[in-house]
Coordinates of C-alpha atoms and ligand atoms in Angstrom, one line a residue:
Chain A
M168 CA 71.6 95.0 118.0
S169 CA 73.9 97.4 116.8
I170 CA 75.7 98.2 113.5
L171 CA 79.4 97.8 112.5
V172 CA 81.3 99.8 110.0
F173 CA 84.3 98.1 108.6
V174 CA 87.0 101.2 108.5
E175 CA 89.8 101.1 106.3
G176 CA 92.8 102.9 106.9
A177 CA 96.1 102.5 108.9
D178 CA 98.6 104.9 110.6
N179 CA 96.1 107.5 111.6
E180 CA 95.0 108.0 108.2
I181 CA 91.3 106.9 107.6
K182 CA 90.2 106.4 104.8
K183 CA 87.8 109.7 103.8
S184 CA 85.0 107.1 102.3
S185 CA 85.2 104.9 105.3
K186 CA 83.8 108.1 107.1
E187 CA 81.3 108.1 104.6
A188 CA 80.1 104.7 105.2
I189 CA 79.9 105.9 109.4
S190 CA 77.5 108.4 108.1
Y191 CA 75.5 106.1 106.1
A192 CA 75.4 103.8 108.8
A193 CA 74.4 106.6 111.3
E194 CA 71.2 107.8 108.9
T195 CA 70.2 103.9 108.6
A196 CA 70.2 103.5 112.1
K197 CA 67.9 106.3 112.6
L198 CA 65.8 104.6 109.8
T199 CA 65.9 101.1 111.5
G200 CA 64.9 102.7 115.1
G201 CA 68.3 102.7 116.6
G202 CA 71.3 100.3 117.6
D203 CA 74.6 101.7 118.4
V204 CA 76.6 102.5 115.1
I205 CA 80.3 100.9 116.3
A206 CA 83.2 101.7 113.8
V207 CA 85.5 98.8 113.6
V208 CA 89.4 100.0 112.8
F209 CA 92.4 98.1 112.5
G210 CA 96.2 99.0 112.9
T211 CA 97.9 101.7 114.2
H212 CA 96.3 104.7 115.3
D213 CA 96.1 107.0 118.5
E214 CA 93.3 107.3 120.2
G215 CA 92.1 110.9 119.8
A216 CA 91.8 110.5 115.9
L217 CA 89.9 107.4 116.7
A218 CA 87.3 109.4 119.0
S219 CA 86.6 112.1 116.3
L220 CA 85.2 109.5 114.4
G221 CA 82.3 110.3 116.4
S222 CA 81.6 113.8 114.5
H223 CA 81.0 111.4 111.5
G224 CA 78.1 109.4 113.5
A225 CA 80.0 106.8 115.2
D226 CA 78.6 105.9 119.0
K227 CA 81.5 103.7 119.6
V228 CA 85.0 102.7 118.1
I229 CA 86.5 99.4 118.3
H230 CA 90.2 99.3 117.9
V231 CA 92.0 96.0 117.0
A232 CA 95.3 97.3 117.7
E233 CA 97.1 94.5 116.3
E234 CA 100.1 94.2 114.6
S235 CA 99.5 91.5 112.8
L236 CA 96.4 92.6 110.9
N237 CA 98.2 96.0 109.8
Q238 CA 98.4 94.2 106.5
N239 CA 95.8 93.4 104.0
H240 CA 95.1 89.8 105.3
I241 CA 91.6 89.1 104.3
S242 CA 90.6 86.4 106.0
A243 CA 92.3 87.3 109.1
F244 CA 90.3 90.7 108.9
G245 CA 87.2 88.8 107.9
D246 CA 87.4 86.2 111.3
A247 CA 88.5 89.4 113.4
L248 CA 85.3 91.2 111.9
T249 CA 83.1 88.0 112.2
S250 CA 83.8 87.6 115.7
L251 CA 82.9 91.4 116.7
A252 CA 80.0 91.2 114.8
E253 CA 78.8 88.0 116.6
S254 CA 80.0 89.2 119.9
H255 CA 78.3 92.5 119.1
V256 CA 75.0 91.1 118.3
A257 CA 75.2 93.0 114.6
A258 CA 72.3 93.4 112.6
M259 CA 74.2 95.2 109.8
I260 CA 77.5 95.6 108.8
I261 CA 78.7 98.3 106.4
M262 CA 81.8 99.5 104.7
V263 CA 82.6 101.2 101.4
K264 CA 83.8 99.4 98.2
S265 CA 87.4 99.1 97.7
A266 CA 89.5 96.3 96.3
F267 CA 89.9 95.1 100.0
S268 CA 86.6 95.7 101.8
D269 CA 84.3 93.5 99.1
N270 CA 86.5 90.5 100.0
V271 CA 86.2 91.1 103.9
G272 CA 82.7 91.8 103.7
A273 CA 82.2 88.3 101.8
R274 CA 84.2 86.4 104.0
V275 CA 81.9 87.8 107.0
A276 CA 78.5 87.6 105.0
G277 CA 79.6 83.7 104.6
K278 CA 80.4 82.9 107.9
I279 CA 77.2 84.9 109.8
G280 CA 74.9 83.5 106.8
A281 CA 74.3 87.7 106.2
A282 CA 72.6 88.5 103.2
I283 CA 74.9 90.3 101.2
I284 CA 74.6 93.7 98.8
S285 CA 77.6 95.1 96.9
N286 CA 77.7 98.3 94.9
V287 CA 74.8 100.1 96.9
V288 CA 74.1 103.7 96.2
S289 CA 71.3 104.3 98.4
L290 CA 69.9 104.7 102.0
P291 CA 67.8 101.6 103.0
E292 CA 63.8 102.1 102.5
V293 CA 62.6 100.2 105.3
S294 CA 58.7 101.4 105.2
G295 CA 57.6 97.9 103.9
D296 CA 60.3 95.3 103.2
F297 CA 64.4 96.4 103.3
T298 CA 64.9 97.5 100.2
V299 CA 68.0 99.5 98.8
K300 CA 69.4 100.4 95.3
K301 CA 72.5 98.9 94.3
S302 CA 74.6 99.7 90.6
I303 CA 74.6 97.3 88.5
F304 CA 75.8 96.2 84.6
T305 CA 79.1 98.4 85.6
G306 CA 77.3 101.6 86.1
K307 CA 74.9 101.1 83.4
A308 CA 71.8 100.6 85.1
F309 CA 70.4 100.4 88.7
A310 CA 68.6 97.8 90.6
T311 CA 66.3 98.1 93.6
V312 CA 66.8 94.7 95.8
K313 CA 65.1 93.2 98.6
V314 CA 67.5 92.2 101.4
P315 CA 65.7 89.5 103.8
G316 CA 66.8 88.2 106.8
D317 CA 68.2 90.0 110.0
K318 CA 71.9 90.2 109.4
K319 CA 73.1 92.0 106.3
V320 CA 76.3 93.0 105.1
L321 CA 75.9 96.3 102.4
I322 CA 79.2 97.6 100.9
I323 CA 78.2 101.1 99.5
K324 CA 79.7 102.8 96.9
K325 CA 81.4 106.0 98.0
N326 CA 79.5 109.5 97.5
T327 CA 76.1 107.8 98.4
V328 CA 75.7 109.8 101.3
D329 CA 77.4 113.3 102.5
L330 CA 79.6 113.0 105.1
K331 CA 78.5 114.6 108.3
D332 CA 80.5 116.4 110.5
D333 CA 79.1 117.6 113.9
G334 CA 81.9 117.5 116.1
A335 CA 81.0 114.6 118.6
S336 CA 83.1 112.5 120.2
A337 CA 82.9 108.7 120.5
S338 CA 84.0 106.2 123.2
V339 CA 87.5 104.3 122.1
E340 CA 88.0 100.6 123.1
K341 CA 91.1 99.3 122.5
I342 CA 91.3 95.1 122.0
S343 CA 93.7 92.9 120.7
A344 CA 92.9 90.9 117.8
P345 CA 89.5 88.7 118.9
V346 CA 91.0 85.9 116.9
E347 CA 94.0 83.7 115.7
V348 CA 95.2 84.2 112.2
K349 CA 94.3 80.6 110.5
F350 CA 95.8 81.3 107.0
T351 CA 99.4 81.5 106.2
E352 CA 100.0 84.7 103.8
N353 CA 103.4 86.6 103.9
I354 CA 103.5 90.0 102.4
T355 CA 106.7 89.9 100.4
G356 CA 106.4 93.3 99.1
R357 CA 104.9 96.3 97.8
D358 CA 105.0 98.9 95.0
K359 CA 102.9 101.7 95.5
A360 CA 102.8 105.2 94.4
E361 CA 104.0 107.6 97.6
G362 CA 102.7 111.0 98.2
G363 CA 99.9 111.4 95.4
I364 CA 96.3 111.3 95.7
L365 CA 94.4 107.9 95.6
L366 CA 92.3 107.5 92.2
D367 CA 89.8 105.8 94.2
E368 CA 89.7 108.4 97.0
A369 CA 90.3 111.4 94.7
E370 CA 87.6 114.3 94.5
I371 CA 88.7 115.0 90.9
V372 CA 90.5 113.0 88.5
V373 CA 92.6 114.0 85.4
S374 CA 92.7 111.2 82.6
G375 CA 94.6 110.9 79.7
G376 CA 94.0 108.5 76.7
R377 CA 95.9 107.2 73.5
G378 CA 95.3 110.8 72.3
L379 CA 98.4 111.9 74.5
K380 CA 100.7 109.8 71.6
G381 CA 103.2 108.8 74.4
P382 CA 104.2 108.5 78.0
E383 CA 106.6 111.4 77.1
N384 CA 103.3 113.8 77.2
W385 CA 102.2 112.7 80.5
G386 CA 103.6 116.2 81.8
I387 CA 100.3 118.1 81.0
I388 CA 98.3 115.5 82.8
E389 CA 100.3 115.5 85.8
D390 CA 100.6 119.7 85.6
L391 CA 96.9 120.0 85.3
A392 CA 96.3 117.4 88.1
E393 CA 98.7 119.3 90.4
A394 CA 97.2 122.5 90.1
L395 CA 93.6 120.9 90.7
G396 CA 94.5 118.6 93.6
A397 CA 93.3 115.6 91.6
A398 CA 94.4 111.8 90.9
T399 CA 95.7 111.0 87.6
G400 CA 94.3 108.3 85.7
C401 CA 94.0 106.3 82.0
S402 CA 92.2 104.3 79.6
K403 CA 93.5 100.6 79.1
P404 CA 95.2 101.1 76.3
V405 CA 97.7 103.4 77.8
S406 CA 98.2 100.9 80.8
D407 CA 98.4 97.8 78.5
M408 CA 101.3 99.6 76.6
G409 CA 103.1 100.3 79.8
W410 CA 102.5 103.9 79.5
R411 CA 101.0 104.3 82.9
P412 CA 100.9 102.1 85.9
H413 CA 97.9 99.5 85.9
H414 CA 96.3 101.0 88.9
E415 CA 95.6 104.4 87.4
H416 CA 93.3 102.2 84.3
V417 CA 89.9 103.4 84.8
G418 CA 87.0 101.9 83.2
Q419 CA 85.0 98.4 82.9
T420 CA 88.1 96.1 83.4
G421 CA 89.9 98.9 85.5
V422 CA 89.1 101.4 88.6
K423 CA 85.8 102.4 89.0
V424 CA 85.6 105.9 89.9
S425 CA 83.0 108.5 91.1
P426 CA 84.6 111.9 91.6
N427 CA 82.7 115.3 91.7
L428 CA 84.8 116.3 88.2
Y429 CA 86.7 113.7 85.6
I430 CA 88.3 115.3 83.2
A431 CA 89.0 113.4 80.3
I432 CA 91.9 114.3 77.6
G433 CA 92.5 112.5 74.4
I434 CA 89.8 109.7 75.5
S435 CA 87.6 108.7 72.7
G436 CA 84.8 107.6 75.3
A437 CA 84.6 103.9 74.3
I438 CA 81.6 102.2 76.3
Q439 CA 84.1 100.7 78.4
H440 CA 85.9 103.5 79.5
L441 CA 82.5 105.2 80.4
A442 CA 81.4 102.3 82.9
G443 CA 84.2 103.2 84.8
V444 CA 83.4 106.8 85.0
N445 CA 79.5 107.4 84.7
S446 CA 78.6 108.1 88.3
S447 CA 81.0 111.2 88.3
K448 CA 79.0 114.0 89.1
V449 CA 80.8 116.2 86.2
L450 CA 82.4 114.8 83.3
V451 CA 84.8 116.6 81.1
A452 CA 85.9 115.6 77.7
I453 CA 88.6 117.2 76.0
N454 CA 89.4 115.9 72.1
N455 CA 90.4 117.1 68.7
D456 CA 87.6 115.0 67.1
P457 CA 84.4 116.4 67.3
E458 CA 82.9 112.8 66.5
A459 CA 84.6 111.5 69.9
P460 CA 81.5 109.7 71.5
F461 CA 82.6 111.2 74.8
F462 CA 81.0 114.2 73.5
K463 CA 77.6 112.3 74.1
A464 CA 78.6 111.1 77.7
A465 CA 80.1 114.7 79.0
D466 CA 78.5 117.7 80.3
Y467 CA 81.1 120.2 79.2
G468 CA 83.5 119.6 76.2
I469 CA 86.5 121.3 74.4
V470 CA 87.0 120.1 70.9
G471 CA 90.5 121.2 70.6
D472 CA 93.9 120.0 70.5
A473 CA 95.1 118.8 73.9
F474 CA 98.8 120.3 73.8
E475 CA 97.1 123.7 73.3
V476 CA 94.3 123.6 75.7
V477 CA 95.6 121.3 78.7
P478 CA 98.3 123.8 79.5
R479 CA 96.2 127.1 79.2
L480 CA 93.7 125.3 81.8
T481 CA 96.7 124.6 84.1
E482 CA 97.7 128.5 83.9
K483 CA 93.6 129.5 84.6
V484 CA 93.7 127.1 87.6
K485 CA 97.0 128.5 89.0
S486 CA 95.7 132.0 88.7
L487 CA 92.7 131.5 90.5
K488 CA 94.9 130.6 93.7
Chain B
M246 CA 97.1 69.6 89.7
K247 CA 93.2 70.4 89.5
I248 CA 92.0 73.5 88.6
L249 CA 88.3 74.9 89.0
V250 CA 87.2 78.1 86.6
C251 CA 84.0 79.8 87.5
I252 CA 82.6 81.9 84.7
T253 CA 79.8 84.3 84.1
H254 CA 77.5 84.1 81.1
V255 CA 77.1 88.1 80.8
P256 CA 76.3 90.8 78.1
D257 CA 78.9 91.8 76.0
T258 CA 80.6 95.1 77.1
T259 CA 79.1 96.9 74.5
A260 CA 75.6 95.9 75.1
K261 CA 72.8 98.6 75.5
I262 CA 71.3 97.5 78.6
S263 CA 67.5 97.7 78.9
F264 CA 64.6 96.3 80.8
T265 CA 60.8 95.0 80.2
D266 CA 57.5 94.2 82.0
D267 CA 57.7 98.0 83.7
G268 CA 61.5 97.4 84.8
T269 CA 61.0 93.8 86.5
K270 CA 63.3 92.5 83.6
F271 CA 66.4 92.4 81.8
N272 CA 65.4 92.8 78.2
E273 CA 67.8 89.9 76.4
E274 CA 66.6 90.6 73.0
G275 CA 69.4 91.0 70.3
I276 CA 72.4 90.9 73.5
Q277 CA 75.1 88.6 72.7
F278 CA 76.3 87.4 75.4
I279 CA 80.4 86.2 76.4
I280 CA 82.4 84.9 78.9
G281 CA 82.7 87.5 81.5
P282 CA 86.0 89.5 80.9
Y283 CA 87.5 88.9 84.2
D284 CA 86.8 85.1 84.4
D285 CA 88.2 85.4 80.6
Y286 CA 91.4 86.1 82.4
A287 CA 90.9 83.2 84.8
L288 CA 90.6 80.7 82.5
A289 CA 93.3 82.0 80.2
K290 CA 95.7 81.6 83.1
A291 CA 94.3 77.8 84.1
V292 CA 94.8 77.1 80.2
E293 CA 98.4 78.5 80.4
M294 CA 99.0 76.3 83.2
K295 CA 97.4 73.1 81.8
E296 CA 99.7 73.7 78.9
Q297 CA 103.0 74.5 80.9
T298 CA 102.4 72.0 83.4
G299 CA 99.5 69.4 82.5
A300 CA 96.9 70.4 85.0
T301 CA 93.5 69.6 84.1
V302 CA 90.8 72.4 84.1
T303 CA 87.4 72.4 84.8
V304 CA 84.8 75.1 83.9
L305 CA 81.7 75.8 86.4
N306 CA 78.8 78.1 85.9
V307 CA 75.6 78.5 87.6
G308 CA 73.3 78.9 85.4
E309 CA 70.2 78.0 83.0
A310 CA 70.8 76.2 79.9
K311 CA 71.1 79.3 77.5
T312 CA 74.7 79.5 79.0
E313 CA 76.0 76.3 77.5
P314 CA 77.4 78.3 74.4
T315 CA 79.2 80.2 76.4
I316 CA 80.7 77.3 78.6
R317 CA 81.4 75.1 75.0
K318 CA 83.4 78.6 74.2
A319 CA 85.5 77.9 77.5
L320 CA 86.1 74.5 76.5
A321 CA 87.0 75.4 73.0
I322 CA 89.6 78.0 74.5
G323 CA 91.1 75.0 76.1
A324 CA 89.0 73.5 79.4
D325 CA 88.9 69.8 79.6
D326 CA 85.7 69.3 80.8
A327 CA 82.5 71.5 82.6
I328 CA 79.9 71.5 85.2
R329 CA 77.0 73.6 84.9
V330 CA 74.5 74.1 87.8
N331 CA 71.0 74.4 86.6
A332 CA 69.8 77.2 88.1
E333 CA 69.1 81.0 87.7
P334 CA 72.2 82.9 89.2
V335 CA 69.8 85.3 91.1
D336 CA 72.2 86.6 94.1
A337 CA 75.9 86.4 95.2
M338 CA 74.9 84.3 98.2
F339 CA 73.0 81.6 96.1
V340 CA 75.8 81.5 93.6
A341 CA 78.3 81.0 96.2
H342 CA 76.2 78.0 97.9
Q343 CA 76.3 76.3 94.6
I344 CA 79.9 76.8 93.8
A345 CA 81.0 75.6 97.5
A346 CA 79.1 72.5 97.3
I347 CA 81.2 71.5 93.7
V348 CA 84.3 72.7 95.7
K349 CA 83.6 70.1 98.4
E350 CA 83.3 67.4 96.3
G351 CA 85.9 67.9 93.7
D352 CA 89.3 68.3 95.3
Y353 CA 90.6 71.4 93.4
D354 CA 93.9 72.7 94.2
L355 CA 93.2 75.7 92.5
I356 CA 89.9 77.8 92.1
L357 CA 89.9 80.5 90.1
M358 CA 87.4 83.5 89.5
G359 CA 87.1 86.9 88.0
R360 CA 87.7 89.4 90.1
E361 CA 84.2 90.8 89.8
S362 CA 81.0 89.6 87.5
I363 CA 80.0 92.5 84.9
D364 CA 76.3 92.0 85.7
Y365 CA 76.0 92.4 89.2
N366 CA 79.5 93.4 90.0
S367 CA 79.4 92.5 93.4
G368 CA 83.3 91.2 93.8
V369 CA 81.9 88.9 96.4
V370 CA 81.6 85.4 95.1
H371 CA 85.3 84.3 95.5
G372 CA 85.3 85.6 99.4
L373 CA 82.1 83.9 99.8
V374 CA 83.3 80.8 98.6
G375 CA 86.2 81.0 100.8
S376 CA 84.6 81.2 104.1
L377 CA 81.8 78.7 103.1
V378 CA 84.4 76.1 102.2
D379 CA 87.3 77.8 104.5
L380 CA 89.8 78.0 102.1
P381 CA 91.7 81.6 102.2
S382 CA 90.9 83.5 99.0
F383 CA 92.5 86.7 97.2
S384 CA 91.4 89.1 95.1
P385 CA 92.5 91.0 92.3
V386 CA 95.0 88.8 91.5
M387 CA 97.4 90.3 89.1
T388 CA 99.9 87.6 88.8
L389 CA 100.1 83.9 89.9
D390 CA 102.9 81.6 90.2
V391 CA 102.9 78.2 91.6
D392 CA 105.8 76.2 92.4
G393 CA 104.9 72.9 94.5
S394 CA 102.5 74.1 97.1
K395 CA 103.7 77.4 97.2
V396 CA 101.6 80.5 95.6
K397 CA 103.4 83.7 95.0
M398 CA 101.1 86.3 93.6
A399 CA 100.8 89.8 93.2
R400 CA 97.4 91.6 94.1
E401 CA 96.3 95.2 93.3
I402 CA 95.7 97.7 96.1
E403 CA 94.7 101.0 96.1
G404 CA 97.8 103.1 94.3
G405 CA 99.7 100.1 93.7
K406 CA 100.1 96.4 94.3
E407 CA 101.3 94.4 96.6
Y408 CA 103.4 91.0 96.3
L409 CA 102.6 88.0 98.6
E410 CA 103.2 84.0 99.2
A411 CA 100.7 81.6 100.5
E412 CA 99.7 77.9 100.1
L413 CA 97.7 75.8 97.9
P414 CA 94.4 74.9 98.3
L415 CA 93.3 78.8 97.4
I416 CA 90.9 80.7 95.9
A417 CA 91.8 83.5 93.4
G418 CA 89.8 86.7 92.1
C419 CA 91.6 87.2 88.5
Q420 CA 92.6 90.3 86.6
E421 CA 94.5 91.6 84.1
P422 CA 97.6 91.3 83.5
I423 CA 97.3 87.5 85.0
A424 CA 97.3 86.4 81.2
E425 CA 96.5 87.2 77.9
W426 CA 92.7 86.4 76.6
K427 CA 92.7 83.4 74.5
I428 CA 90.9 82.9 71.4
P429 CA 89.7 79.7 70.4
N430 CA 91.2 78.0 67.7
M431 CA 89.3 75.3 64.8
R432 CA 90.8 72.6 66.9
G433 CA 89.4 74.0 69.6
I434 CA 86.0 74.4 68.2
M435 CA 85.9 70.8 67.0
T436 CA 86.9 69.2 70.1
A437 CA 84.9 71.3 72.6
R438 CA 82.0 69.9 71.0
S439 CA 82.4 66.3 72.5
K440 CA 84.0 67.5 75.7
P441 CA 82.2 66.1 78.7
L442 CA 79.7 68.9 80.1
K443 CA 77.6 68.0 83.6
V444 CA 74.4 69.6 84.7
V445 CA 73.6 69.1 88.3
E446 CA 70.7 70.5 90.2
P447 CA 71.1 73.0 92.3
V448 CA 71.6 72.4 96.6
P449 CA 69.1 74.3 98.7
V450 CA 70.4 77.2 100.3
D451 CA 69.3 77.8 103.7
V452 CA 70.2 81.2 104.4
P453 CA 68.1 84.5 103.0
V454 CA 68.6 84.9 99.6
P455 CA 68.0 88.9 98.0
E456 CA 65.8 89.5 95.4
V457 CA 65.5 92.5 92.7
V458 CA 62.4 94.1 92.8
S459 CA 62.7 96.6 89.9
Y460 CA 65.3 97.8 87.4
E461 CA 65.9 101.1 86.1
N462 CA 68.1 103.1 83.6
L463 CA 70.7 106.3 84.2
P464 CA 68.7 109.2 84.0
E465 CA 69.2 110.9 80.6
K466 CA 72.2 112.9 80.2
G467 CA 71.7 116.4 79.0
A468 CA 73.6 118.1 76.0
V469 CA 77.0 118.6 76.4
K470 CA 78.1 122.3 76.8
L471 CA 81.0 123.1 74.5
I472 CA 83.9 125.9 74.8
D473 CA 85.5 127.6 72.0
P474 CA 88.8 126.0 72.2
E475 CA 90.2 129.8 72.0
N476 CA 88.7 130.5 75.2
A477 CA 89.7 127.4 76.9
E478 CA 90.0 129.2 80.1
E479 CA 86.3 129.7 80.3
L480 CA 86.0 125.9 81.3
I481 CA 87.5 126.7 84.4
D482 CA 84.8 129.4 85.3
L483 CA 82.2 127.2 84.1
L484 CA 83.6 124.6 86.5
K485 CA 83.6 126.8 89.4
N486 CA 80.9 129.2 89.0
E487 CA 78.4 127.1 87.3
A488 CA 79.0 123.3 88.2
K489 CA 80.3 123.9 91.6
V490 CA 83.0 121.6 91.5
L491 CA 86.2 123.3 92.0
Ligands
FAD1 C1 86.3 93.4 77.5 C2 86.4 95.2 77.5 C3 86.8 95.3 78.4 C4 87.3 97.0 78.4 N1 87.8 97.9 79.3 C5 88.3 98.7 79.2 C6 88.7 99.7 80.4 O1 88.4 99.2 81.7 N2 89.2 100.8 80.4 C7 89.3 101.7 79.0 O2 89.9 102.8 78.9 N3 88.9 101.1 77.9 C8 88.7 99.5 77.9 N4 88.5 98.6 76.9 C9 88.9 99.6 75.7 C10 87.6 100.4 75.0 O3 87.4 99.4 74.0 C11 88.8 101.6 73.9 O4 89.3 100.6 73.0 C12 89.7 102.0 75.1 O5 88.9 103.1 76.1 C13 90.5 103.5 74.1 O6 91.3 104.3 74.6 P1 91.4 105.7 74.4 O7 90.5 106.3 74.1 O8 92.4 106.0 75.3 O9 92.3 105.4 72.8 P2 91.6 105.9 71.2 O10 90.3 105.2 71.0 O11 92.7 105.6 70.4 O12 91.0 107.5 71.4 C14 92.0 108.6 71.6 C15 91.3 109.8 71.5 O13 92.2 110.7 71.7 C16 92.0 111.6 70.5 N5 92.9 112.7 70.3 C17 94.0 112.0 69.4 N6 94.7 113.3 69.5 C18 94.5 114.2 70.1 C19 94.9 115.3 70.2 N7 96.2 115.9 70.2 N8 94.2 116.5 71.3 C20 93.1 115.9 71.6 N9 92.8 114.6 71.6 C21 93.3 113.6 70.7 C22 91.3 111.0 69.7 O14 90.4 112.0 68.9 C23 90.5 110.0 70.1 O15 88.8 110.5 70.4 C24 88.1 97.6 77.0 C25 87.9 97.0 75.7 C26 87.3 95.6 76.0 C27 86.8 94.8 74.4
AMP2 N1 76.7 82.2 88.0 C1 78.2 82.3 88.3 N2 78.6 81.0 87.8 C2 79.8 80.7 87.8 N3 80.8 81.6 88.8 C3 80.0 82.8 88.9 C4 78.6 83.3 89.0 N4 78.6 84.4 89.6 C5 79.9 84.6 89.5 N5 81.0 84.1 89.9 C6 81.9 84.2 89.9 O1 82.4 84.8 91.0 C7 83.6 85.9 90.5 C8 82.6 87.1 91.1 O2 81.5 87.8 91.0 P1 80.5 88.5 91.8 O3 80.7 88.5 93.1 O4 79.2 88.7 91.3 O5 80.9 90.1 91.0 C9 83.0 85.7 88.9 O6 84.3 86.7 87.9 C10 83.1 84.4 88.4 O7 84.4 83.8 88.4

């Protein structure tokens, strides 16, 4: 029996949250009494970078080195992972929640008849029935779920466990794609912000709302984000009006983030916005209205004008470097 | 062109979530239920396609009789008919098996769902159905255009979007800005009453189905610590030395 971890990333860039999923699998293996943790990595990578996944808890890395799987092909990745889950008698398949992984996990679970739980926020409890805690109602509550059966797919939320980093090294097995690509799907183009920090992966997020008055004022948000090494986000009306791209929209109908620090500037704190940020460790609100609902959810707050306050914060952060 | 739209019946996004019976049941008292916001985008897209190309639109919900007002609302928005699978939607895999059974019988060209439900937020039902009925599935889909059997889509990826082409039939998990949410008009509400709503019993599911043991709310937040805007810089010191997040 083994635990498979679906790892996202290509070109030697393995997502940090996928490394966390490997650490989660290693902890789970200890709790359930063993089994190899096998990290499955697709796309172009150097062997050395892959061997270092051992440091996070992988016993072994399977590298599916196949050009055609460098793309986000949901059913092809699902079929490839299904075949590996079968050949390695996987009792569990673990991955971290993302717009892509959910889909791959679902395709595998359907094919192998595994119980599937998404948005997992705890290690399993195994003293009686196998249970895990998951976040529900868009972060407004938790459910403890009993997961029956001998095959399980767990999709965990980022920041569920600490990243293990013990310097160990894993063996790497390179294989070509284990299955044929069944459905045609041609990627014809891609618009991707280059260089910036990805919202989903960021440890710090600086987000702006309608209080910023217009896209021309986003410089103060970007400057603070840059000084902090943070990603930038926004509220829904801001992306609806086209001030910022859609992938920066945070909340109930946008990206759900769980960084260490979320700074909301000129965002009122509507319940739908909070739904996307309430699993952040520390929330900061900056708003000139003392009655803004965000102050009820925040850990720290400044009642003041963003245009005066934010540049001062940026200067202060720079002065600490 | 036959379109199937799968909708959830979920608490309004502003609903206060609470539980009863020692945290073993969701407290539905005083809760307003709505069509899931992402499902509402899927429905709006289907109705738009019906208006433009004459597609037929069937809505499907796996739920108990109490979901019928939500289904009627979807009919009022413009779906032609509806199917309700008479079962409590306890788990994504259970729901996916129910939807798969309907898909296998229905010969649909396009199956639209939401990117995720807002009660269990799993984001997996479309992928599960795709793998159970052996159709490709895509999510989160932001634009979708059908031309003959070719489908052009934009899908959100981390940090941007990707454009792709695939063939019908397929399953898409939708999100904005795929179409504008539609509000039912008076005529829609009147005609919805007489549109067919078929109730079918669930099919048995032969795989283990997870079960909720208990629910809990988030831990209470302490009061906010306010920093005088005159000393705004102090915030950075607190984040560094007290909260230890810098
Ligand atoms: C089904 C549904 C789903 C939704 N999903 C989302 C979602 O995913 N994400 C989301 O964000 N919203 C979502 N919304 C919308 C949500 O209800 C709010 O309308 C939205 O979050 C408000 O955005 P905002 O805070 O930027 O704007 P506003 O509510 O207009 O707030 C602007 C704030 O800026 C402050 N301000 C103004 N000037 C200044 C200044 N100079 N300095 C400092 N502060 C200033 C004001 O006091 C105010 O509090 C959803 C709504 C629905 C119905
Ligand atoms: N009970 C249900 N009835 C019909 N469709 C559903 C149901 N549950 C989920 N779906 C569909 O599957 C999508 C993804 O749901 P989920 O995987 O629960 O996040 C939803 O947006 C709906 O389109």
